[in-house]
XYZ file of C-alpha atoms in Angstrom:
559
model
C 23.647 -59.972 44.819
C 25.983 -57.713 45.341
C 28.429 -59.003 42.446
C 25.770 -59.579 40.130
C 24.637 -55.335 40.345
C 28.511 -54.871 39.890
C 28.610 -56.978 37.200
C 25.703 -55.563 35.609
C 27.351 -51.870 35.885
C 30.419 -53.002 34.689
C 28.686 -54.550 31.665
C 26.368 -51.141 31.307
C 29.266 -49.276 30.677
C 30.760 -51.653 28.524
C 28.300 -51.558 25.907
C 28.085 -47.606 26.074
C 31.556 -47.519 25.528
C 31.073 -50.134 22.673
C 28.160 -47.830 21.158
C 30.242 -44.622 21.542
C 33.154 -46.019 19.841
C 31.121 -47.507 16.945
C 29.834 -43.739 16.445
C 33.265 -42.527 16.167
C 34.730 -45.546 13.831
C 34.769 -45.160 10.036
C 32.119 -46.850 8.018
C 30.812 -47.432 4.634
C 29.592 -44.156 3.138
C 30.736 -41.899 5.194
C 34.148 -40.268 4.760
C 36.117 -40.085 7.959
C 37.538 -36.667 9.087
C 41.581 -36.267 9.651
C 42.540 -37.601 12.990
C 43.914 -34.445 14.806
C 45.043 -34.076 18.129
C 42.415 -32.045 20.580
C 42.394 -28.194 19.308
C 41.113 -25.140 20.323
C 37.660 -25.584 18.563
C 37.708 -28.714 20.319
C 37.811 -27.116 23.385
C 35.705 -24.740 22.609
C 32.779 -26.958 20.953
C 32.795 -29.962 23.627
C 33.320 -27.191 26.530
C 30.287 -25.652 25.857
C 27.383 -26.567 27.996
C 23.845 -27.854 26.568
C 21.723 -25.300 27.060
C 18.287 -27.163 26.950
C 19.561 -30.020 28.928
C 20.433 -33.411 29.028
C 17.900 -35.789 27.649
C 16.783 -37.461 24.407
C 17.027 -35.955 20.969
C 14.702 -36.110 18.141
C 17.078 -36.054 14.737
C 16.869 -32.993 13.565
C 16.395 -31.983 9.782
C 19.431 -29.141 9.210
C 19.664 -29.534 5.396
C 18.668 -25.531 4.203
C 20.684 -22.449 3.896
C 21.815 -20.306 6.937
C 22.687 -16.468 6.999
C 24.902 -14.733 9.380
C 27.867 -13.086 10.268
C 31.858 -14.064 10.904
C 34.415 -12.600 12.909
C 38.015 -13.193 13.758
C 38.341 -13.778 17.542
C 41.891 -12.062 17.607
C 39.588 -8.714 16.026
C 42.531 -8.905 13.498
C 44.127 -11.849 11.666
C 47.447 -11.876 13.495
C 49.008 -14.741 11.297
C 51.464 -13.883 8.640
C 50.943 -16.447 5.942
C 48.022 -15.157 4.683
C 47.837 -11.516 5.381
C 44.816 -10.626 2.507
C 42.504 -11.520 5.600
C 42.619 -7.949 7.021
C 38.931 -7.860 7.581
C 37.899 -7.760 10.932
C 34.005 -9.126 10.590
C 31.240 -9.773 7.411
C 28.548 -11.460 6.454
C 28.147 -15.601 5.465
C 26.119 -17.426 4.224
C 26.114 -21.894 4.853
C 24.426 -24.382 2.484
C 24.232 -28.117 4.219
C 23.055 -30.896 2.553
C 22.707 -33.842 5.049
C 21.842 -37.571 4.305
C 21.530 -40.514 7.077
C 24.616 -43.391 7.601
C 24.654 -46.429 8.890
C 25.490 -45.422 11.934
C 22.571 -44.095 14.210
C 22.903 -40.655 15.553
C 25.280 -39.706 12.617
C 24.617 -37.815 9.665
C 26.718 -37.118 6.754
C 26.904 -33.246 5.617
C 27.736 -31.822 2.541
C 28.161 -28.071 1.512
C 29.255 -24.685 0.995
C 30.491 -21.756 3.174
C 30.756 -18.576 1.546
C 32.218 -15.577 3.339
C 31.810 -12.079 1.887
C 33.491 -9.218 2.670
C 37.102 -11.157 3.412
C 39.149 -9.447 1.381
C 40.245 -5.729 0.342
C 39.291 -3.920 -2.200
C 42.656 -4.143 -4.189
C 42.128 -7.914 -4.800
C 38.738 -7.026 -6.486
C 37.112 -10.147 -5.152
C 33.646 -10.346 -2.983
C 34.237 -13.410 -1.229
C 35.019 -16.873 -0.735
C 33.508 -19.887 -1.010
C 34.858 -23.244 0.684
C 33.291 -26.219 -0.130
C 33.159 -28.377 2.849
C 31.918 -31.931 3.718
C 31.816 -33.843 7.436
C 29.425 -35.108 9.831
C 26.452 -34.250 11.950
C 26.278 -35.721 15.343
C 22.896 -35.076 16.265
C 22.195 -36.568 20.052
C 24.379 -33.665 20.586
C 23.915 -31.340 18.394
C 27.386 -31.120 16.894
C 28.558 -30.520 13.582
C 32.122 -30.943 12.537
C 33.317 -30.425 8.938
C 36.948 -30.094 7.011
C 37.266 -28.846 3.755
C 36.403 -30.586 0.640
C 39.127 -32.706 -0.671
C 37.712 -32.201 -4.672
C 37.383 -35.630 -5.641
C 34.421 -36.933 -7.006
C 32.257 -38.796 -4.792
C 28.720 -38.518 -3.734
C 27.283 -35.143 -4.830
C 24.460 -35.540 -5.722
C 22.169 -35.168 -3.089
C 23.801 -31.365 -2.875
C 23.537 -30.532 -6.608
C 19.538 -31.872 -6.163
C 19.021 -29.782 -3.249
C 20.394 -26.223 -4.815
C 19.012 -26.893 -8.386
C 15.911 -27.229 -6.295
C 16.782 -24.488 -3.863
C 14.867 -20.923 -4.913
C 16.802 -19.272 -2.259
C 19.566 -20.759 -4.278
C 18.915 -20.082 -7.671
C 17.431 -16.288 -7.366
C 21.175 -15.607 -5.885
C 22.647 -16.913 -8.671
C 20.982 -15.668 -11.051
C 20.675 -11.770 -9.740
C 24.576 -11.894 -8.847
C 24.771 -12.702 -12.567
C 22.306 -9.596 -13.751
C 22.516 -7.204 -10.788
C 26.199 -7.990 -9.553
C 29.371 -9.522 -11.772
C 28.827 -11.770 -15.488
C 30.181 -15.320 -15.307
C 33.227 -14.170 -17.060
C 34.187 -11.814 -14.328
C 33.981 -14.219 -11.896
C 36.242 -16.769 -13.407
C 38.919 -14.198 -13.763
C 37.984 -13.284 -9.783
C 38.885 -16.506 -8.931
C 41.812 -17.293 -10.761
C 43.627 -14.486 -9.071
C 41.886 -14.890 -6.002
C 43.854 -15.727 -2.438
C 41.841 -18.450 -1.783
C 43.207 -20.888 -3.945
C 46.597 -20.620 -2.357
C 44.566 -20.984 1.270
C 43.214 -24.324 -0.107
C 46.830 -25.858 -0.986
C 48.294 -24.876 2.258
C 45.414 -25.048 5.049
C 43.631 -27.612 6.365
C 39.759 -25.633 6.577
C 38.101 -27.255 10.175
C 34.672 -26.083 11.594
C 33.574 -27.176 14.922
C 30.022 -25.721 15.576
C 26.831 -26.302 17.903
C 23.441 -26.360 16.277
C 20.328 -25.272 18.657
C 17.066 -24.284 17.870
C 16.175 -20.949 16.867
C 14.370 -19.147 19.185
C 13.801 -16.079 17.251
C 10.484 -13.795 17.150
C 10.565 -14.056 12.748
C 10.140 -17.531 13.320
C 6.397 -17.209 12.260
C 6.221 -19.776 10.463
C 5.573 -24.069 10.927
C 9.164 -25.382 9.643
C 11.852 -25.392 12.476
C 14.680 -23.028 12.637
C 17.967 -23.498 13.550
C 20.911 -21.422 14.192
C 25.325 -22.767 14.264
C 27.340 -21.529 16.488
C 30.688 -22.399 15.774
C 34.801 -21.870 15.183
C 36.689 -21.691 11.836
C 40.356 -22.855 12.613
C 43.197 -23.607 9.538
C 45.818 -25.079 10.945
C 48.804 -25.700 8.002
C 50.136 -28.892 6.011
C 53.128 -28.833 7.591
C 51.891 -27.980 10.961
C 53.760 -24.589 11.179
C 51.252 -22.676 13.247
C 47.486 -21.297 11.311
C 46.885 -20.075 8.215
C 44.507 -17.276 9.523
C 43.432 -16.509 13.208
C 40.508 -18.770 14.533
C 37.030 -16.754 13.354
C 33.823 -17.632 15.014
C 30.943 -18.500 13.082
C 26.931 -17.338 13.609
C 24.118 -18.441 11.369
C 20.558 -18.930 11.081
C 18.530 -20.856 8.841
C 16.170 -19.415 6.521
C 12.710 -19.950 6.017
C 12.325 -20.988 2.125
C 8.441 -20.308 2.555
C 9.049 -16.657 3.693
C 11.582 -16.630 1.000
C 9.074 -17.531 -1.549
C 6.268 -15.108 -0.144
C 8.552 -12.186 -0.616
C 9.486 -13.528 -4.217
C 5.307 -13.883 -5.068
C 4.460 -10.709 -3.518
C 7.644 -9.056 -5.523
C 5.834 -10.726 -8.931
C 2.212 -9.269 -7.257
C 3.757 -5.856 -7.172
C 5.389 -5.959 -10.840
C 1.447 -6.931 -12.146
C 0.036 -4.132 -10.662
C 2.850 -1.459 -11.723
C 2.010 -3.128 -15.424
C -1.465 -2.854 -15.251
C -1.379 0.961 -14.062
C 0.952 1.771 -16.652
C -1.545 0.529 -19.113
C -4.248 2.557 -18.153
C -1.890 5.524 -18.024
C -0.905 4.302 -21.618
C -4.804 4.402 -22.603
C -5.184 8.168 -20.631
C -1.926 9.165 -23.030
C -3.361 7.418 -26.155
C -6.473 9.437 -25.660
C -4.824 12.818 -25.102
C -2.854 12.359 -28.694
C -5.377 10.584 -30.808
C -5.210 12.941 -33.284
C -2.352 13.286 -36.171
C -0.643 16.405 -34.677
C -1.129 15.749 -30.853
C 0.700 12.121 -31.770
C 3.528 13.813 -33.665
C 4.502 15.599 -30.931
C 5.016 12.957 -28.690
C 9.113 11.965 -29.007
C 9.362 8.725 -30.704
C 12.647 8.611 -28.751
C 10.766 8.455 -25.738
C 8.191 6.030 -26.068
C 11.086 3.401 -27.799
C 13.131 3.471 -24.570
C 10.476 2.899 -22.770
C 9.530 0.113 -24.886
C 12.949 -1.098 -24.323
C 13.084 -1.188 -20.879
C 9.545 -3.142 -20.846
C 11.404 -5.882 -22.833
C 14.078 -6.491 -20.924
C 11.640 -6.661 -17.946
C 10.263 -9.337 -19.636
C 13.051 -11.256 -20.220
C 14.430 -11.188 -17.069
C 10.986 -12.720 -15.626
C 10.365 -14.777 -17.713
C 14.244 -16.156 -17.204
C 13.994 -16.133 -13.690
C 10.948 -18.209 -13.546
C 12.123 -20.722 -15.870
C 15.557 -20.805 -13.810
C 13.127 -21.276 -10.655
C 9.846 -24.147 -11.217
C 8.784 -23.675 -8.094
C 8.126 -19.957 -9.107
C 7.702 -20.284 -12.722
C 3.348 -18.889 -12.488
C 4.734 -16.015 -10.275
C 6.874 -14.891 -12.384
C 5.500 -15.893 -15.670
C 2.344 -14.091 -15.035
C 4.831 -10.785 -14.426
C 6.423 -11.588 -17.866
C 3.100 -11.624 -19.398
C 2.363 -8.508 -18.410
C 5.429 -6.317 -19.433
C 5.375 -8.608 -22.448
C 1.708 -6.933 -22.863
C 2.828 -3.510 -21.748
C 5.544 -3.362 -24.425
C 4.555 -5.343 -27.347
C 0.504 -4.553 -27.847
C 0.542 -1.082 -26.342
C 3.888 1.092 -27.079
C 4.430 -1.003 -29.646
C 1.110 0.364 -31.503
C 1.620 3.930 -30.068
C 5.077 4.137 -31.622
C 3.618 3.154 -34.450
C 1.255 5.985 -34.526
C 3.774 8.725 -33.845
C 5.274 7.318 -36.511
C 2.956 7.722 -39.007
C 1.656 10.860 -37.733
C 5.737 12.750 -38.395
C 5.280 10.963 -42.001
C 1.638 11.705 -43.391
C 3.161 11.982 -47.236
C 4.382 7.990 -46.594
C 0.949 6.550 -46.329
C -0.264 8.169 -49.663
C 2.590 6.748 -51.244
C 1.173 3.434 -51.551
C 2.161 -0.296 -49.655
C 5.644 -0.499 -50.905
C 6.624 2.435 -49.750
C 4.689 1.865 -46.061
C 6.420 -1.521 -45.399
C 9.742 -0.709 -46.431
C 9.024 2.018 -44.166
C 7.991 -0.050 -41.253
C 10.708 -2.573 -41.532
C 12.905 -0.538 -41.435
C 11.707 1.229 -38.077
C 10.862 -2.824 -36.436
C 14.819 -3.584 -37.886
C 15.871 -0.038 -35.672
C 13.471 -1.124 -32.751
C 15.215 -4.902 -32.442
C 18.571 -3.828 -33.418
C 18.799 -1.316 -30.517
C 17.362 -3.903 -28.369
C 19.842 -6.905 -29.082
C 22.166 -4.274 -29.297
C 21.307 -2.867 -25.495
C 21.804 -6.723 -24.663
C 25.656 -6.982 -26.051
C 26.570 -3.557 -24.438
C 25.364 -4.886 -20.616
C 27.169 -7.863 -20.919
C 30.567 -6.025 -22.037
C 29.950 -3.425 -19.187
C 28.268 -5.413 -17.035
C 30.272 -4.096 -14.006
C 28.924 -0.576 -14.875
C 24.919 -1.882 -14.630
C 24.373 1.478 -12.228
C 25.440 3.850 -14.042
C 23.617 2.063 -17.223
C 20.184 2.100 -15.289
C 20.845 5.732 -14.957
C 20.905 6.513 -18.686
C 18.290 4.450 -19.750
C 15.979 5.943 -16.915
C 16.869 9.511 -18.812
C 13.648 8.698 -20.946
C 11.883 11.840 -20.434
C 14.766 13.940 -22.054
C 14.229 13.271 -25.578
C 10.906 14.143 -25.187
C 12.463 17.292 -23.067
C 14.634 18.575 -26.341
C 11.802 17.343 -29.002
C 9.518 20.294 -26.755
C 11.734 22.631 -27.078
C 13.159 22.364 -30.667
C 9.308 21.982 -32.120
C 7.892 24.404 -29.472
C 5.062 21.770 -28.836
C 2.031 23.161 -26.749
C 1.123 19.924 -24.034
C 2.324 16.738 -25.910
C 2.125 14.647 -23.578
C -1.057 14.488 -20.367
C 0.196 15.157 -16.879
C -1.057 12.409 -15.258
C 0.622 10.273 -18.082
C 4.079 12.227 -16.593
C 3.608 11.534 -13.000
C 2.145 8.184 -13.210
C 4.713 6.604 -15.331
C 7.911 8.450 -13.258
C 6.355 6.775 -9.906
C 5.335 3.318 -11.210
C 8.803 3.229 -13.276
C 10.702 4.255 -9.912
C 8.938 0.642 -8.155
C 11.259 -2.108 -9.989
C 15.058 0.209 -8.488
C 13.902 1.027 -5.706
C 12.998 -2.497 -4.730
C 16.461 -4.089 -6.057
C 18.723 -1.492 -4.839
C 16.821 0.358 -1.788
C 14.797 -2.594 -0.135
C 17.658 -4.331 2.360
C 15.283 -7.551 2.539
C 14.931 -7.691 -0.910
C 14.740 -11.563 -2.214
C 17.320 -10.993 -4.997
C 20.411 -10.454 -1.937
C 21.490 -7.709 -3.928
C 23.415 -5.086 -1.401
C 21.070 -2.007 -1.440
C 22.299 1.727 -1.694
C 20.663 4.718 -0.627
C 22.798 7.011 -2.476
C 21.884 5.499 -5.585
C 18.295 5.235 -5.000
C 18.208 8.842 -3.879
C 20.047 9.791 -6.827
C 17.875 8.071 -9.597
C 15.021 9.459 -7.688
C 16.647 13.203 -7.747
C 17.039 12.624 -11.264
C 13.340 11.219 -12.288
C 11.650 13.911 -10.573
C 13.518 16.492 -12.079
C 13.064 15.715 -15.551
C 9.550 15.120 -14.292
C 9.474 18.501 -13.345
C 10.747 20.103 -15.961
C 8.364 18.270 -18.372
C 5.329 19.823 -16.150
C 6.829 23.402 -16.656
C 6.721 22.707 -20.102
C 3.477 21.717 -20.357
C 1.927 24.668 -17.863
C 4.239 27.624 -18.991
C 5.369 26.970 -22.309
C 7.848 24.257 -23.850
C 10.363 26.969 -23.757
C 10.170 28.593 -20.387
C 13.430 27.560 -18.699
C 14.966 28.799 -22.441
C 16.703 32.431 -22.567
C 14.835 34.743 -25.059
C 18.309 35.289 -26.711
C 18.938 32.182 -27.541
C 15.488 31.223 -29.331
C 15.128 31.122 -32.987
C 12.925 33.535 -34.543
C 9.473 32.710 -34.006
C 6.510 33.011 -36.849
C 3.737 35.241 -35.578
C 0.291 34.337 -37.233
C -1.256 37.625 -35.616
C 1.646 39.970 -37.672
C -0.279 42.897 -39.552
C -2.158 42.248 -43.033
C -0.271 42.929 -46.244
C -3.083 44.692 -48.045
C -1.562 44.279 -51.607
C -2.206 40.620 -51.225
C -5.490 39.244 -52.883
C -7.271 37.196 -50.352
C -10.699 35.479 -49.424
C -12.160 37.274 -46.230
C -13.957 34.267 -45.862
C -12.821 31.625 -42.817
C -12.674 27.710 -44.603
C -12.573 26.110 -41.332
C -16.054 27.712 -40.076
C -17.449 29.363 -43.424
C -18.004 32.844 -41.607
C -17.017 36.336 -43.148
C -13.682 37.433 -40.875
C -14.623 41.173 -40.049
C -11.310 43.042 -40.225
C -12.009 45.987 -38.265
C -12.180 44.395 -35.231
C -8.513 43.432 -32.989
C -6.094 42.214 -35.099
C -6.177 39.251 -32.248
C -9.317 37.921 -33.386
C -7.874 36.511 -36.781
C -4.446 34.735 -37.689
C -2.637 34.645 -41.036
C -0.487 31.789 -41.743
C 2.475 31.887 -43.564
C 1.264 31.183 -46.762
C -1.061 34.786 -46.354
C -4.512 32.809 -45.846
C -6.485 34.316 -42.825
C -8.623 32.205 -40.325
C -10.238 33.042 -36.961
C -8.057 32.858 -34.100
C -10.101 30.199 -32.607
C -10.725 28.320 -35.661
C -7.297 27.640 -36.698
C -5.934 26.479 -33.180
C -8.456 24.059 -33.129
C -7.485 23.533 -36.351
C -3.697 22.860 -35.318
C -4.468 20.512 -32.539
C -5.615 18.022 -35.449
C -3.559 18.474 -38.367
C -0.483 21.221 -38.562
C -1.376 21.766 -41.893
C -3.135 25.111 -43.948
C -7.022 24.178 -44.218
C -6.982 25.923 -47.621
C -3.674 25.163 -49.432
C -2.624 21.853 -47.187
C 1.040 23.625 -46.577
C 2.684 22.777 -43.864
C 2.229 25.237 -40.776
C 4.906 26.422 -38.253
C 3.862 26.116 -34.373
C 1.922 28.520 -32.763
């Protein structure tokens, strides 16, 4: 008896050994990893204890896209062969793609590891990105992977997975409006340090996953979070490239992801739909030939600008993104609705209104008219397009001048001397709701775009909004020229100047067919330039319609 329970532990740990060495041999489909002798991550993954125990393991899912932070262990890269890495810490972000082998308890990973903030300044480049490719052991929960060697093999399960990926695509495609153009970053990495790294390094990353155990976790899908080492030990085995960095990450929930991106769409429909009802309020104020003329046609066009390219970029990014596509279509539609049915048709009364001899003209003269002002309107706009893309890496400072829309209307005030052109709620309701899309992008550090967010900006374009905000309300409470110097005004026509009683005139008023008693204030009449007399009353209701004489149809100055 005794020899048979030997032999039976003999043979017990014969075929573990036999299983445990069939897990570490090569096999079809999965690419082996150099054979190295033990190294520090070695040490440091395998030395690591298990924190939930031993036991058995259920295969755990870690295809997704972790964020988190690196650091060199050394606080400073202390190797001399690559001495661009003078960063001590930053930010990273991991995408793993995993697919089963034929060999249980191993799982073949494919992926990307981009680390921001690596280099200075001087080398003009954001970050790196290392492709990378290995295996996932997961009865324990270990994950080793080299760099990628470039050849073409099985790829695509990871191409699948990121063109499917909204987390993914959103990046892209707000690095490539918000960030740097496509061109840039070619030219980034061409002269980036990187490429050198990848000739002379071999890129190793021993990590252990575990499950996350964080209170954000709020959702049903699993979380998980590496912990690992980043070693890159040479070609020729002359010491590291860099100093080892250590490696944190968790994985992100797509499904919060995707609420933030639909309640981002949610808040761009409701900031459309108010600015069409303070379109309507404006609308109303001006309905009449002179209260539309004095809006700035300048004003309203930018505005209409900026509501296009809205539109395009929604409409892009949910075409980019199917998974999103209603979300953000349904924003599209809306800032396609904003710009195209309502400024559209107010720009084309303001237009009309600073050209009342072109509609008595006849048709020919009208559409020649109005193709040439849609030609100007598109032109500006393609235009706009062509000038972002050249300057894209000046897209701050860009924002900034087109959110000066409120000046033309500004100088058009003061060089007509308009009396309330536009309605104050029109003025505060479109500088807040116009503030909502910036201050999202660039102030919101959760934002689902990943752009990096600056309060100095935001406080600056919000300095600058409410100022010309406020100067538009002192125009419209105290006069458009209030804030102007008396000495350097033009000379102003005065309607209530004294009668020239050499002058043949009807004491009659036109407007109200009343005989204007003279001997009473010389407030309570008005004389326009071209000596007809009115009431006082009379002919400022008069000018609110039509700046125009009600007797000889000349035009009148402002009052």
């Amino acid at each position: 008896m005794n020899n048979l329970g030997n032999f039976g532990v003999w043979g017990l740990g014969f075929f573990s050994l036999t299983i445990w060495f069939a897990v570490l041999q090569q096999a079809n489909g999965l690419r082996p990893i150099r054979e190295t002798a033990r190294s520090w991550g070695d040490e440091w993954l395998f030395g690591k204890k298990e924190k939930s125990g031993a036991g058995p393991f259920s295969a755990w899912n870690i295809t997704g896209t972790y964020r988190g932070t690196w650091k060199f262990l050394d606080t400073v890269n202390s190797s001399s062969k690559f001495p661009d890495f003078r960063k001590e810490s930053g930010n990273s972000v991991i995408e793993l793609v995993t697919s089963p082998t034929k060999i249980t308890g191993v799982h073949y990973v494919q992926g990307a590891v981009v680390f921001h903030d690596v280099f200075d300044n001087e080398h003009n480049v954001g970050g790196a990105q290392i492709k990378v490719e290995g295996v996932y052991i997961w009865p324990f929960r270990q994950l080793r992977l080299v760099a990628n060697s470039g050849k073409k093999g099985d790829s695509g399960l990871e191409d699948d997975y990121l063109l499917s990926n909204p987390y993914h695509l959103l990046g892209i495609f707000s690095s490539q409006v918000f960030q740097e153009s496509p061109r840039d970053r070619i030219l980034k990495q061409k002269t980036s340090p990187i490429y050198e790294m990848e000739k002379h390094c071999n890129i190793e990353i021993a990590a252990q996953i575990s499950q996350s155990t964080s209170s954000e976790n709020n959702g049903d899908k699993d979380r998980y979070h590496i912990e690992g080492l980043m070693e890159s030990p040479a070609v020729d085995d002359d010491g590291d490239c860099f100093s080892p960095l250590s490696l944190n990450a968790t994985s992100i929930n797509v499904d919060v992801y995707y609420n933030k991106a639909v309640n981002y769409t949610l808040m761009v429909t409701f900031v459309s739909f108010l600015q069409v009802l303070l379109l309507i309020r404006q609308m109303e104020h001006s309905n009449t030939q002179s209260g539309a003329a004095k809006v700035s046609i300048v004003m309203i066009g930018q505005q209409a600008i900026m509501d296009s390219y809205l539109c395009l970029l929604h409409l892009t990014a949910g075409i980019l993104v199917e998974s999103l596509f209603n979300a953000f279509a349904t924003a599209a539609f809306f800032k396609f609705v904003v710009f195209s049915i309502f400024e559209m048709r107010y720009l084309l009364s303001i237009w009309k209104a600073t050209r009342p001899s072109t509609s008595g003209e006849g048709w020919e003269t009208m559409r020649r008219e109005l193709s040439f002002l849609y030609s100007r309107f598109y032109g500006i706009l393609l235009g706009g397009i062509l000038l972002m893309y050249e300057f894209h890496n000046y897209m701050r400072p860009i924002l900034l001048l087109m959110y000066s829309f409120w000046i033309p209307q500004i100088v058009a005030n003061v060089v007509r001397d308009s009396r309330k052109p536009l309605h104050p709620y029109y003025i505060l309701g479109m500088t807040v709701t116009r503030l909502a899309i910036p201050l999202y992008v660039f102030g919101c550090p959760k934002n689902f775009m990943r752009v990096e967010p600056s309060k100095a900006w935001c406080v600056s374009l919000c300095a600058f909004m409410g100022f010309q905000a406020a100067v538009l309300l002192l125009q419209h409470y105290f006069g458009s020229r209030c804030f102007v110097p008396r000495k350097m005004l033009p000379e102003k026509y005065s309607y209530y100047r004294r009668l020239d009683h050499n002058v043949n005139r009807s004491r009659d008023c036109v407007i109200c067919m009343t005989t204007i008693d003279l001997r009473h204030r010389i407030n309570d009449c008005m004389v326009t330039p071209c000596e007809h007399i009115f009431h006082s009353g009379c002919l400022q209701r008069w000018m609110d319609i039509k700046m125009e004489c009600p007797t000889c149809r000349r035009p009148l100055p402002p009052a």
